[in-house]
């Protein structure tokens, strides 16, 4: 790989990405390929920390892989693979787990949240999965990790683990830095704009899925919660409009001042329709490309097999050195 900084990022295979996943993370991955060495991963091992239907998990994993390609991840420019296909992640996770404190993991906010949501299955994987996340990153000695606000704590833990390893065994791991996009980092629910847009929302009108058809997208935006002021402007207390302006800005490239000017004197109905049409038109090429890729299963398999081979070659060099540093006997 060329001598550029390396970016690693992974996404869970929980079915179709939401508009929030897309704007907050996945869309930003495409342009990064020009400036950085990029390694992207569908993290199916993370997914099983909560109970999964095996048939759905397998399909969701393949769909997520195809969606990443449809969103612009070029397998010639980036390494794109499925996590469970690359054994070094699990191997490194054990070593890093032995360099992680119990107290650190018990302070993870997402563990507390998920333990409450899945109280009948608070398993060890749910507790230790931030260590696997650290292994995902450190197996490639990544410089940068695109993270949402809710993942910053996990990245900080990865840095702490790397630092502790370096102190015990000598400088080896880089301390990965967060790569956070400025605008659209957090897309909120269309029905409760104080909450993040989530696929698990019980109200289907709250969430835009990037494979929703145009009519569905427009209908959901028309039903979006706003306020009684009927003024399109970005300010405190206008959570619904602020969210719609963020989304509109993200897909059109217009700043908030331009949006306010465009809709000056117009009602929320006009604005919501415009947002819906802009989002639907922006997502149309992704839907088309996803359909094409999904129909070509042999090509998809070739891509994820080759991606895993590249990822294994890259990470194996790093993990072999880690094995040596901790005192394991060489296999060869």
mmCIF file of C-alpha atoms in Angstrom:
data_model
loop_
_atom_site.group_PDB
_atom_site.id
_atom_site.type_symbol
_atom_site.label_atom_id
_atom_site.label_comp_id
_atom_site.label_asym_id
_atom_site.label_seq_id
_atom_site.Cartn_x
_atom_site.Cartn_y
_atom_site.Cartn_z
ATOM 1 C CA UNK A 1 0.000 0.000 0.000
ATOM 2 C CA UNK A 2 1.126 3.563 -0.698
ATOM 3 C CA UNK A 3 2.760 5.583 2.047
ATOM 4 C CA UNK A 4 -0.382 7.375 3.224
ATOM 5 C CA UNK A 5 -2.062 7.456 6.622
ATOM 6 C CA UNK A 6 -4.260 4.412 7.220
ATOM 7 C CA UNK A 7 -7.945 4.602 8.104
ATOM 8 C CA UNK A 8 -9.918 1.669 9.532
ATOM 9 C CA UNK A 9 -13.664 1.572 9.992
ATOM 10 C CA UNK A 10 -16.284 -1.120 10.491
ATOM 11 C CA UNK A 11 -20.062 -1.248 10.356
ATOM 12 C CA UNK A 12 -22.448 -3.768 11.890
ATOM 13 C CA UNK A 13 -24.553 -5.904 9.521
ATOM 14 C CA UNK A 14 -27.917 -4.942 10.945
ATOM 15 C CA UNK A 15 -29.748 -4.897 7.627
ATOM 16 C CA UNK A 16 -30.229 -1.826 5.450
ATOM 17 C CA UNK A 17 -28.325 1.268 6.593
ATOM 18 C CA UNK A 18 -30.336 4.226 7.794
ATOM 19 C CA UNK A 19 -29.897 7.713 6.398
ATOM 20 C CA UNK A 20 -28.113 8.395 9.696
ATOM 21 C CA UNK A 21 -25.581 5.583 9.092
ATOM 22 C CA UNK A 22 -25.075 6.899 5.587
ATOM 23 C CA UNK A 23 -24.659 10.630 6.320
ATOM 24 C CA UNK A 24 -22.844 10.150 9.627
ATOM 25 C CA UNK A 25 -20.394 7.511 8.455
ATOM 26 C CA UNK A 26 -20.622 5.522 5.233
ATOM 27 C CA UNK A 27 -20.920 8.425 2.786
ATOM 28 C CA UNK A 28 -17.722 9.944 4.141
ATOM 29 C CA UNK A 29 -15.774 6.742 3.450
ATOM 30 C CA UNK A 30 -15.804 7.149 -0.344
ATOM 31 C CA UNK A 31 -13.774 10.412 -0.585
ATOM 32 C CA UNK A 32 -11.335 9.180 2.062
ATOM 33 C CA UNK A 33 -10.119 6.551 -0.447
ATOM 34 C CA UNK A 34 -8.362 9.269 -2.468
ATOM 35 C CA UNK A 35 -6.389 10.658 0.465
ATOM 36 C CA UNK A 36 -5.758 7.632 2.699
ATOM 37 C CA UNK A 37 -5.127 3.907 2.671
ATOM 38 C CA UNK A 38 -8.561 2.651 3.690
ATOM 39 C CA UNK A 39 -9.576 -0.646 5.289
ATOM 40 C CA UNK A 40 -13.319 -1.180 5.712
ATOM 41 C CA UNK A 41 -15.042 -4.091 7.383
ATOM 42 C CA UNK A 42 -18.508 -5.580 7.988
ATOM 43 C CA UNK A 43 -18.229 -6.479 11.684
ATOM 44 C CA UNK A 44 -20.368 -9.619 11.900
ATOM 45 C CA UNK A 45 -18.484 -10.841 15.008
ATOM 46 C CA UNK A 46 -19.653 -7.748 16.899
ATOM 47 C CA UNK A 47 -23.218 -8.402 15.776
ATOM 48 C CA UNK A 48 -23.551 -11.653 17.747
ATOM 49 C CA UNK A 49 -23.137 -9.887 21.117
ATOM 50 C CA UNK A 50 -26.931 -9.716 20.891
ATOM 51 C CA UNK A 51 -29.024 -12.652 19.682
ATOM 52 C CA UNK A 52 -29.237 -12.990 15.914
ATOM 53 C CA UNK A 53 -31.231 -15.162 13.569
ATOM 54 C CA UNK A 54 -28.388 -16.970 11.716
ATOM 55 C CA UNK A 55 -30.177 -16.858 8.344
ATOM 56 C CA UNK A 56 -30.864 -13.117 8.704
ATOM 57 C CA UNK A 57 -27.342 -12.397 9.935
ATOM 58 C CA UNK A 58 -25.834 -14.105 6.890
ATOM 59 C CA UNK A 59 -28.116 -12.175 4.519
ATOM 60 C CA UNK A 60 -27.621 -8.880 6.362
ATOM 61 C CA UNK A 61 -23.844 -9.338 6.181
ATOM 62 C CA UNK A 62 -23.931 -9.845 2.409
ATOM 63 C CA UNK A 63 -26.353 -6.927 1.999
ATOM 64 C CA UNK A 64 -24.117 -4.654 4.088
ATOM 65 C CA UNK A 65 -21.097 -5.627 2.007
ATOM 66 C CA UNK A 66 -22.958 -4.900 -1.245
ATOM 67 C CA UNK A 67 -24.313 -1.642 0.172
ATOM 68 C CA UNK A 68 -20.818 -0.430 1.055
ATOM 69 C CA UNK A 69 -19.788 -1.053 -2.544
ATOM 70 C CA UNK A 70 -22.941 0.665 -3.792
ATOM 71 C CA UNK A 71 -22.092 3.668 -1.594
ATOM 72 C CA UNK A 72 -18.771 4.031 -3.365
ATOM 73 C CA UNK A 73 -16.252 1.785 -1.619
ATOM 74 C CA UNK A 74 -13.962 0.700 -4.461
ATOM 75 C CA UNK A 75 -12.409 -2.723 -3.824
ATOM 76 C CA UNK A 76 -9.504 -1.747 -6.103
ATOM 77 C CA UNK A 77 -8.673 1.277 -3.938
ATOM 78 C CA UNK A 78 -9.621 -0.016 -0.471
ATOM 79 C CA UNK A 79 -9.568 -3.296 1.419
ATOM 80 C CA UNK A 80 -13.189 -4.306 2.071
ATOM 81 C CA UNK A 81 -13.887 -7.556 3.928
ATOM 82 C CA UNK A 82 -16.075 -9.455 6.373
ATOM 83 C CA UNK A 83 -14.649 -9.530 9.910
ATOM 84 C CA UNK A 84 -15.171 -13.227 10.662
ATOM 85 C CA UNK A 85 -13.159 -14.128 7.537
ATOM 86 C CA UNK A 86 -9.976 -12.693 9.078
ATOM 87 C CA UNK A 87 -8.776 -14.700 12.113
ATOM 88 C CA UNK A 88 -6.248 -12.098 13.306
ATOM 89 C CA UNK A 89 -9.027 -9.966 14.810
ATOM 90 C CA UNK A 90 -9.988 -12.669 17.315
ATOM 91 C CA UNK A 91 -6.345 -13.620 17.943
ATOM 92 C CA UNK A 92 -5.309 -10.063 18.753
ATOM 93 C CA UNK A 93 -8.462 -9.490 20.812
ATOM 94 C CA UNK A 94 -7.340 -12.123 23.348
ATOM 95 C CA UNK A 95 -3.943 -10.471 23.846
ATOM 96 C CA UNK A 96 -5.464 -7.008 24.129
ATOM 97 C CA UNK A 97 -8.061 -8.371 26.576
ATOM 98 C CA UNK A 98 -5.189 -9.417 28.797
ATOM 99 C CA UNK A 99 -4.025 -5.795 28.699
ATOM 100 C CA UNK A 100 -7.426 -4.284 29.520
ATOM 101 C CA UNK A 101 -8.718 -3.576 33.007
ATOM 102 C CA UNK A 102 -12.089 -4.903 34.159
ATOM 103 C CA UNK A 103 -12.952 -1.444 35.494
ATOM 104 C CA UNK A 104 -12.362 0.153 32.106
ATOM 105 C CA UNK A 105 -14.872 -2.143 30.434
ATOM 106 C CA UNK A 106 -17.440 -1.742 33.194
ATOM 107 C CA UNK A 107 -17.447 2.031 32.578
ATOM 108 C CA UNK A 108 -18.410 1.686 28.909
ATOM 109 C CA UNK A 109 -21.689 3.533 28.377
ATOM 110 C CA UNK A 110 -22.848 1.259 25.549
ATOM 111 C CA UNK A 111 -22.411 -1.833 27.740
ATOM 112 C CA UNK A 112 -24.726 -0.303 30.333
ATOM 113 C CA UNK A 113 -27.266 0.683 27.674
ATOM 114 C CA UNK A 114 -27.234 -2.671 25.892
ATOM 115 C CA UNK A 115 -27.381 -4.581 29.192
ATOM 116 C CA UNK A 116 -30.644 -2.818 29.959
ATOM 117 C CA UNK A 117 -32.029 -3.441 26.468
ATOM 118 C CA UNK A 118 -30.996 -7.122 26.464
ATOM 119 C CA UNK A 119 -31.345 -7.908 30.175
ATOM 120 C CA UNK A 120 -32.045 -11.589 29.430
ATOM 121 C CA UNK A 121 -28.677 -12.032 27.663
ATOM 122 C CA UNK A 122 -25.939 -9.950 29.289
ATOM 123 C CA UNK A 123 -23.130 -12.110 27.912
ATOM 124 C CA UNK A 124 -19.349 -11.815 28.205
ATOM 125 C CA UNK A 125 -19.074 -10.793 24.541
ATOM 126 C CA UNK A 126 -21.283 -7.777 25.206
ATOM 127 C CA UNK A 127 -18.892 -6.811 28.015
ATOM 128 C CA UNK A 128 -15.638 -7.370 26.109
ATOM 129 C CA UNK A 129 -16.597 -6.272 22.608
ATOM 130 C CA UNK A 130 -14.771 -2.904 22.981
ATOM 131 C CA UNK A 131 -11.586 -5.034 23.173
ATOM 132 C CA UNK A 132 -12.475 -6.692 19.867
ATOM 133 C CA UNK A 133 -13.110 -3.221 18.462
ATOM 134 C CA UNK A 134 -9.621 -2.215 19.626
ATOM 135 C CA UNK A 135 -8.240 -5.334 17.920
ATOM 136 C CA UNK A 136 -10.049 -4.410 14.684
ATOM 137 C CA UNK A 137 -8.200 -1.085 14.691
ATOM 138 C CA UNK A 138 -4.811 -2.137 16.070
ATOM 139 C CA UNK A 139 -4.497 -5.216 13.830
ATOM 140 C CA UNK A 140 -3.761 -2.703 11.056
ATOM 141 C CA UNK A 141 -2.005 -0.112 13.241
ATOM 142 C CA UNK A 142 -4.539 2.415 11.940
ATOM 143 C CA UNK A 143 -3.785 6.132 12.171
ATOM 144 C CA UNK A 144 -7.391 7.314 11.994
ATOM 145 C CA UNK A 145 -10.836 5.887 12.757
ATOM 146 C CA UNK A 146 -14.026 7.597 11.499
ATOM 147 C CA UNK A 147 -16.279 7.530 14.551
ATOM 148 C CA UNK A 148 -19.629 8.919 15.554
ATOM 149 C CA UNK A 149 -20.013 10.728 18.845
ATOM 150 C CA UNK A 150 -21.294 7.521 20.507
ATOM 151 C CA UNK A 151 -18.123 5.589 19.589
ATOM 152 C CA UNK A 152 -15.549 8.089 20.899
ATOM 153 C CA UNK A 153 -15.408 6.314 24.270
ATOM 154 C CA UNK A 154 -14.493 3.023 22.577
ATOM 155 C CA UNK A 155 -11.749 4.668 20.543
ATOM 156 C CA UNK A 156 -10.361 6.226 23.714
ATOM 157 C CA UNK A 157 -10.260 2.759 25.252
ATOM 158 C CA UNK A 158 -8.393 1.443 22.177
ATOM 159 C CA UNK A 159 -5.824 4.202 22.682
ATOM 160 C CA UNK A 160 -5.485 3.323 26.376
ATOM 161 C CA UNK A 161 -4.990 -0.369 25.588
ATOM 162 C CA UNK A 162 -2.384 0.448 22.922
ATOM 163 C CA UNK A 163 -0.556 2.756 25.326
ATOM 164 C CA UNK A 164 -0.527 0.128 28.078
ATOM 165 C CA UNK A 165 0.778 -2.502 25.642
ATOM 166 C CA UNK A 166 3.526 -0.108 24.507
ATOM 167 C CA UNK A 167 4.564 0.581 28.111
ATOM 168 C CA UNK A 168 4.799 -3.143 28.885
ATOM 169 C CA UNK A 169 6.391 -4.416 25.698
ATOM 170 C CA UNK A 170 8.029 -1.394 24.059
ATOM 171 C CA UNK A 171 6.632 1.105 21.556
ATOM 172 C CA UNK A 172 4.759 -0.712 18.832
ATOM 173 C CA UNK A 173 1.157 0.403 18.338
ATOM 174 C CA UNK A 174 0.202 3.815 16.996
ATOM 175 C CA UNK A 175 -2.402 5.628 19.093
ATOM 176 C CA UNK A 176 -5.356 5.926 16.687
ATOM 177 C CA UNK A 177 -6.996 9.334 16.336
ATOM 178 C CA UNK A 178 -10.703 9.971 15.707
ATOM 179 C CA UNK A 179 -11.750 11.210 12.286
ATOM 180 C CA UNK A 180 -15.015 13.087 12.799
ATOM 181 C CA UNK A 181 -16.958 14.664 9.961
ATOM 182 C CA UNK A 182 -18.175 18.204 10.701
ATOM 183 C CA UNK A 183 -21.712 18.265 9.302
ATOM 184 C CA UNK A 184 -24.308 15.561 9.493
ATOM 185 C CA UNK A 185 -22.387 13.655 12.141
ATOM 186 C CA UNK A 186 -25.682 12.886 13.857
ATOM 187 C CA UNK A 187 -29.018 12.473 12.092
ATOM 188 C CA UNK A 188 -31.990 12.437 14.421
ATOM 189 C CA UNK A 189 -35.327 10.599 14.360
ATOM 190 C CA UNK A 190 -37.976 12.195 12.145
ATOM 191 C CA UNK A 191 -40.615 11.547 14.817
ATOM 192 C CA UNK A 192 -38.578 12.401 17.939
ATOM 193 C CA UNK A 193 -35.742 14.729 16.899
ATOM 194 C CA UNK A 194 -34.195 14.583 20.377
ATOM 195 C CA UNK A 195 -33.237 10.937 19.660
ATOM 196 C CA UNK A 196 -30.746 9.567 17.154
ATOM 197 C CA UNK A 197 -32.240 7.944 14.032
ATOM 198 C CA UNK A 198 -32.176 4.207 14.710
ATOM 199 C CA UNK A 199 -33.172 1.138 12.751
ATOM 200 C CA UNK A 200 -34.606 -0.341 15.931
ATOM 201 C CA UNK A 201 -37.153 2.503 16.282
ATOM 202 C CA UNK A 202 -40.632 1.022 16.588
ATOM 203 C CA UNK A 203 -42.099 3.838 14.488
ATOM 204 C CA UNK A 204 -41.229 3.197 10.808
ATOM 205 C CA UNK A 205 -41.941 6.877 10.000
ATOM 206 C CA UNK A 206 -39.006 7.890 12.222
ATOM 207 C CA UNK A 207 -36.372 6.264 10.043
ATOM 208 C CA UNK A 208 -35.239 6.634 6.435
ATOM 209 C CA UNK A 209 -33.594 3.483 5.084
ATOM 210 C CA UNK A 210 -31.253 4.125 2.178
ATOM 211 C CA UNK A 211 -33.065 1.513 0.060
ATOM 212 C CA UNK A 212 -36.503 3.080 0.652
ATOM 213 C CA UNK A 213 -38.156 4.029 -2.640
ATOM 214 C CA UNK A 214 -38.820 7.674 -3.526
ATOM 215 C CA UNK A 215 -42.523 7.660 -2.562
ATOM 216 C CA UNK A 216 -41.739 6.136 0.837
ATOM 217 C CA UNK A 217 -38.987 8.670 1.530
ATOM 218 C CA UNK A 218 -41.178 11.640 0.611
ATOM 219 C CA UNK A 219 -44.077 10.291 2.679
ATOM 220 C CA UNK A 220 -41.846 9.901 5.762
ATOM 221 C CA UNK A 221 -40.458 13.418 5.425
ATOM 222 C CA UNK A 222 -43.955 14.874 5.014
ATOM 223 C CA UNK A 223 -44.820 13.302 8.384
ATOM 224 C CA UNK A 224 -41.654 14.585 10.103
ATOM 225 C CA UNK A 225 -42.161 16.380 13.424
ATOM 226 C CA UNK A 226 -41.412 20.126 13.307
ATOM 227 C CA UNK A 227 -42.772 23.015 15.423
ATOM 228 C CA UNK A 228 -45.500 25.659 15.272
ATOM 229 C CA UNK A 229 -43.343 28.604 14.143
ATOM 230 C CA UNK A 230 -43.428 27.897 10.388
ATOM 231 C CA UNK A 231 -39.991 29.487 9.904
ATOM 232 C CA UNK A 232 -37.164 27.522 8.298
ATOM 233 C CA UNK A 233 -34.157 28.589 10.374
ATOM 234 C CA UNK A 234 -31.554 26.845 12.507
ATOM 235 C CA UNK A 235 -31.669 27.715 16.209
ATOM 236 C CA UNK A 236 -32.086 26.225 19.690
ATOM 237 C CA UNK A 237 -35.499 24.756 20.420
ATOM 238 C CA UNK A 238 -36.219 23.878 16.772
ATOM 239 C CA UNK A 239 -34.937 20.298 16.941
ATOM 240 C CA UNK A 240 -37.128 18.990 14.115
ATOM 241 C CA UNK A 241 -36.268 21.785 11.658
ATOM 242 C CA UNK A 242 -32.596 21.730 12.708
ATOM 243 C CA UNK A 243 -32.518 18.016 11.870
ATOM 244 C CA UNK A 244 -34.198 18.515 8.474
ATOM 245 C CA UNK A 245 -31.806 21.375 7.663
ATOM 246 C CA UNK A 246 -28.823 19.188 8.580
ATOM 247 C CA UNK A 247 -30.106 16.429 6.292
ATOM 248 C CA UNK A 248 -30.884 18.847 3.432
ATOM 249 C CA UNK A 249 -27.466 20.468 3.784
ATOM 250 C CA UNK A 250 -25.780 17.059 3.750
ATOM 251 C CA UNK A 251 -27.360 15.946 0.463
ATOM 252 C CA UNK A 252 -27.362 19.301 -1.401
ATOM 253 C CA UNK A 253 -24.131 20.875 -0.141
ATOM 254 C CA UNK A 254 -26.002 24.098 0.749
ATOM 255 C CA UNK A 255 -25.147 25.805 4.040
ATOM 256 C CA UNK A 256 -27.768 26.829 6.594
ATOM 257 C CA UNK A 257 -27.830 30.487 5.465
ATOM 258 C CA UNK A 258 -28.533 29.399 1.885
ATOM 259 C CA UNK A 259 -31.288 27.051 3.056
ATOM 260 C CA UNK A 260 -32.896 29.771 5.181
ATOM 261 C CA UNK A 261 -32.808 32.117 2.175
ATOM 262 C CA UNK A 262 -34.219 29.458 -0.191
ATOM 263 C CA UNK A 263 -37.231 28.814 2.048
ATOM 264 C CA UNK A 264 -37.795 32.352 3.335
ATOM 265 C CA UNK A 265 -41.528 33.010 3.365
ATOM 266 C CA UNK A 266 -42.342 29.385 2.514
ATOM 267 C CA UNK A 267 -44.122 26.915 4.777
ATOM 268 C CA UNK A 268 -42.873 23.712 6.340
ATOM 269 C CA UNK A 269 -44.824 21.674 3.782
ATOM 270 C CA UNK A 270 -42.695 23.051 0.940
ATOM 271 C CA UNK A 271 -39.517 22.497 2.940
ATOM 272 C CA UNK A 272 -40.323 18.902 3.930
ATOM 273 C CA UNK A 273 -41.218 18.014 0.331
ATOM 274 C CA UNK A 274 -37.942 19.534 -0.900
ATOM 275 C CA UNK A 275 -35.929 17.599 1.694
ATOM 276 C CA UNK A 276 -37.694 14.346 0.761
ATOM 277 C CA UNK A 277 -37.094 14.836 -2.979
ATOM 278 C CA UNK A 278 -33.437 15.814 -2.458
ATOM 279 C CA UNK A 279 -32.780 12.751 -0.283
ATOM 280 C CA UNK A 280 -34.599 10.374 -2.662
ATOM 281 C CA UNK A 281 -32.692 11.711 -5.693
ATOM 282 C CA UNK A 282 -29.389 11.512 -3.818
ATOM 283 C CA UNK A 283 -29.992 7.872 -2.854
ATOM 284 C CA UNK A 284 -31.319 6.702 -6.248
ATOM 285 C CA UNK A 285 -27.888 5.696 -7.701
ATOM 286 C CA UNK A 286 -27.160 3.677 -4.541
ATOM 287 C CA UNK A 287 -30.424 1.730 -4.848
ATOM 288 C CA UNK A 288 -29.690 0.998 -8.519
ATOM 289 C CA UNK A 289 -26.113 -0.145 -7.890
ATOM 290 C CA UNK A 290 -27.140 -2.261 -4.886
ATOM 291 C CA UNK A 291 -29.696 -4.112 -7.017
ATOM 292 C CA UNK A 292 -27.039 -4.781 -9.674
ATOM 293 C CA UNK A 293 -24.458 -6.073 -7.162
ATOM 294 C CA UNK A 294 -26.957 -8.217 -5.245
ATOM 295 C CA UNK A 295 -27.893 -9.991 -8.459
ATOM 296 C CA UNK A 296 -24.245 -10.924 -9.151
ATOM 297 C CA UNK A 297 -23.467 -13.257 -6.249
ATOM 298 C CA UNK A 298 -20.321 -14.706 -7.858
ATOM 299 C CA UNK A 299 -18.782 -11.248 -8.217
ATOM 300 C CA UNK A 300 -19.667 -10.348 -4.610
ATOM 301 C CA UNK A 301 -18.049 -13.556 -3.364
ATOM 302 C CA UNK A 302 -14.908 -12.834 -5.390
ATOM 303 C CA UNK A 303 -14.720 -9.346 -3.843
ATOM 304 C CA UNK A 304 -15.156 -10.387 -0.207
ATOM 305 C CA UNK A 305 -12.820 -13.384 -0.592
ATOM 306 C CA UNK A 306 -10.049 -11.257 -2.086
ATOM 307 C CA UNK A 307 -10.713 -8.542 0.507
ATOM 308 C CA UNK A 308 -10.259 -11.043 3.344
ATOM 309 C CA UNK A 309 -7.024 -12.352 1.821
ATOM 310 C CA UNK A 310 -5.593 -8.825 1.615
ATOM 311 C CA UNK A 311 -6.706 -7.991 5.169
ATOM 312 C CA UNK A 312 -5.194 -11.216 6.525
ATOM 313 C CA UNK A 313 -1.855 -10.598 4.813
ATOM 314 C CA UNK A 314 -1.703 -7.065 6.183
ATOM 315 C CA UNK A 315 -2.824 -7.828 9.742
ATOM 316 C CA UNK A 316 -0.869 -11.095 10.030
ATOM 317 C CA UNK A 317 2.408 -9.187 9.859
ATOM 318 C CA UNK A 318 1.351 -6.994 12.787
ATOM 319 C CA UNK A 319 -0.175 -9.751 14.904
ATOM 320 C CA UNK A 320 2.885 -11.995 14.403
ATOM 321 C CA UNK A 321 5.054 -9.224 15.853
ATOM 322 C CA UNK A 322 2.634 -8.830 18.776
ATOM 323 C CA UNK A 323 2.839 -12.596 19.454
ATOM 324 C CA UNK A 324 6.627 -12.331 19.534
ATOM 325 C CA UNK A 325 6.555 -9.278 21.828
ATOM 326 C CA UNK A 326 4.391 -11.008 24.446
ATOM 327 C CA UNK A 327 6.638 -14.078 24.433
ATOM 328 C CA UNK A 328 4.743 -16.639 22.358
ATOM 329 C CA UNK A 329 6.875 -19.251 20.582
ATOM 330 C CA UNK A 330 7.134 -18.724 16.820
ATOM 331 C CA UNK A 331 5.012 -21.151 14.783
ATOM 332 C CA UNK A 332 7.479 -21.251 11.887
#
